[in-house]
Amino acid sequence: MSEKVTVTFIDESGKTRPVEAARGATLLDAAHAAGIGIEATCGARGRCRTCRVKVLKGELSPPTIQDLVQLGDEEVREHFRLACQVKLIADCTAQPMPPREEAGHKILSGGKTVTEDSRLEIDSGVIKHVVRVNPPSDENLQTSDVEEVLSTLPVGTDRRVPIEVTRKIPSLIRTNKGVVTVTTFAGGIIDVEPGDTSAHLYGMAFDIGTTSIVGTLMDLKTGEQLAEVGSVNPQSIYGGDLMSRIAFAQFDPKKLQTLRAKALNAINDFVEEACTKAGVSANHVYKIVVVGNTCMHHIFLGIDVTHVGLAPYAPVARDLIVLPSKDVPLKGAPNAQVCLLPIVAGFVGADTMACVLATRIYESEQVRSLVDIGTNGEVVMGSKHRLVACSAPAGPAFEGAQIRNGMRGAVGAIERVHLNGDVECETIGDAPPIGICGSGLIDSCAVFIDARIIDASGRLRRERRELLTKALRDRFVDTPDGCEFILVHKDRSGRNEPIVLTQADIRQLQLAKSAIFSGVAMLQQVMNVPNADLTELMLCGGFGNYISIESAVKIRLLPELPLERITYVGNAALMGAQMALLSEVERRRSLDLARQIEHVALATHPQFQEIFVDGMNFSGTTFDAEKKSLAKAARESKLTATGS
Ligand code: FES
């Protein structure tokens, strides 16, 4: 029997593509090896449904329990399967089902702009010198072209000139009356161009998030933002959260390169897209600041992430890094300076440092906190006297992964839920509902707690339904897997089946929200700061923008502070990257701050387990019986083990 089988993939337009794969490999592996981008948000663990395919022909391994749980009997009977679970045993034909939710995925870029920070002094470190160079003459033979260029520049200019720049010099100084523009960064020459190009001086700031990549093109002379770009991080087809991404690339340099190429291609496309939008040349982009969490930072640089994903989760490098764009390689001027902000420790990465810069939390007299709610959440707390930080990995539940009808925040996602005798859902784009995103999940649990549909320990309380209106009572259904609650009936649903909230979904939300809640609580304990002394809690990052703060406090995702003390500060990571782009003072400041911040490793902290279990509860008081079941759920998830 041949060791190979042929999988014929059919795309949406009906085009076929036969691919050879090893017998016994998964359909997902076969697709990825052939460059077919089937998304695998849960990292091929059978816990989401993003890798759903329809098998049109051929024999496959029997459906797994994950197929049945994620897709249900009906879909499995209709030959839908999870590509990550299907083992290839014979030739077959399959059609990837693009996740419908991708349409109009909300990406949060900019928000506030750096120029609103009146204290920011623009000094990007990139200077254009327009000079007239005289080539060596008969009177002065003991010199060279490069020395003549250097003689026109300020004393102290670095004499080491990159070889590609040296190659351009002879012809440039002998045309156009020797008028050239020499560009320097931090005293070193990075480019020479003919004539006066001093009007064109640009840079880009990028935030590489686990979920999305956003960037801005900026004028380095004025600080003006010229263009914004962004998309879903294309690496997400290999896993939605950071640990899945690490697991994919661990011990496998080729897979690391696959992830790296995805990020670099996206960023290079963004450089071009932004320059085209703004009508400028990419050759005039001289500085690019990149921030991202430790995993994204390392993958961007092609650094092995194997040990980043293993206790004690130490990064390979933590300092400020500057390297020429051609060494990455990134588009822009060939010697454009690509600058990465420092890492604090563990998963508290360069993106957090950018948030620290942007919020100026390090200057506060009073204690403030900044919280980035995401698959890999981070919390920083402190004032000018002391700063502490931790990583609070919430996992991908807020992205809709591991939730039965979960989806990202895109058109058709339920984002708000109200109770008015019955359930009322608002969707993104006012489209027919096709699933529920993180903010909808938080909202629904908040209103269901009020209505006592869910109790403090997170259990759907079917037995109390007699207290509810008939419309609400009729939404409870018993299934072999337990009780479920119908959010949208089949006739109102855009997916031709009811949209439900399951007991397992609520558990996933509890684990995710407790990661953030207990991160904040842990730092409060370390700093000895009760709620009364926490003067501001700043939410940053894409997700924080879309949640209802009231609902987040109600479900104990956020501590119980007066709502006016909880503010939303936009994409602070991108804003911090912009500050480091426009100001060398800010870029260098990030290193001092990174070394000043005390990193609290949650996983090894003796009180963390207890705080985490308490954080899973929806109310401040927990009964012993509830504690046991919550502790079991916490143990079974890996979230408590990866807080580093
Ligand atoms: S279920 Fe296959 S990747 Fe998540």
CSV table of N, CA and C in Angstrom, one decimal, residues 45 74 79 109 116 150 157 175 207 255 272 288 345 385 417 442 485 588 609 637:
chain,number,residue,atom,x,y,z
A,45,ARG,N,-6.1,21.4,18.4
A,45,ARG,CA,-6.4,20.6,19.6
A,45,ARG,C,-7.9,20.2,19.6
A,74,GLU,N,-25.4,16.4,13.6
A,74,GLU,CA,-25.9,16.7,12.3
A,74,GLU,C,-24.9,17.0,11.2
A,79,HIS,N,-21.1,15.2,6.6
A,79,HIS,CA,-19.6,15.1,6.2
A,79,HIS,C,-18.8,16.4,6.5
A,109,SER,N,-6.7,50.1,15.5
A,109,SER,CA,-5.4,50.7,15.4
A,109,SER,C,-5.4,52.0,16.2
A,116,GLU,N,-0.9,64.2,20.5
A,116,GLU,CA,-1.8,64.7,21.5
A,116,GLU,C,-1.0,64.8,22.9
A,150,LEU,N,32.4,62.5,4.7
A,150,LEU,CA,32.4,62.6,6.1
A,150,LEU,C,32.8,64.0,6.5
A,157,THR,N,30.6,62.1,13.6
A,157,THR,CA,29.8,61.1,12.8
A,157,THR,C,30.6,59.8,12.7
A,175,THR,N,28.0,64.1,-9.8
A,175,THR,CA,26.9,64.6,-10.6
A,175,THR,C,26.2,65.7,-9.8
A,207,ASP,N,2.7,47.3,15.9
A,207,ASP,CA,2.4,46.5,17.0
A,207,ASP,C,2.0,45.1,16.5
A,255,LYS,N,9.2,25.3,11.1
A,255,LYS,CA,7.9,25.8,11.5
A,255,LYS,C,8.1,27.3,12.0
A,272,GLU,N,4.4,48.8,2.1
A,272,GLU,CA,4.0,49.2,0.7
A,272,GLU,C,2.7,49.9,0.7
A,288,ILE,N,12.0,52.0,11.7
A,288,ILE,CA,10.7,51.2,11.9
A,288,ILE,C,10.8,50.7,13.4
A,345,ALA,N,10.3,40.6,31.2
A,345,ALA,CA,10.6,39.2,31.6
A,345,ALA,C,9.5,38.3,31.2
A,385,HIS,N,7.0,55.5,42.3
A,385,HIS,CA,7.8,54.9,43.3
A,385,HIS,C,8.1,53.4,43.1
A,417,VAL,N,-25.9,42.1,24.9
A,417,VAL,CA,-27.1,41.3,25.2
A,417,VAL,C,-27.8,42.1,26.3
A,442,ILE,N,-19.4,38.3,27.6
A,442,ILE,CA,-19.3,39.0,28.9
A,442,ILE,C,-20.6,39.6,29.2
A,485,PHE,N,-28.5,27.3,27.0
A,485,PHE,CA,-29.4,28.4,27.0
A,485,PHE,C,-29.4,29.0,25.6
A,588,ARG,N,14.9,55.2,24.5
A,588,ARG,CA,15.9,54.8,25.5
A,588,ARG,C,15.3,54.7,26.9
A,609,GLN,N,-2.9,30.2,43.1
A,609,GLN,CA,-4.0,29.2,42.8
A,609,GLN,C,-5.3,29.6,43.5
A,637,SER,N,-7.7,23.2,33.2
A,637,SER,CA,-7.2,24.1,32.2
A,637,SER,C,-5.8,24.3,32.5
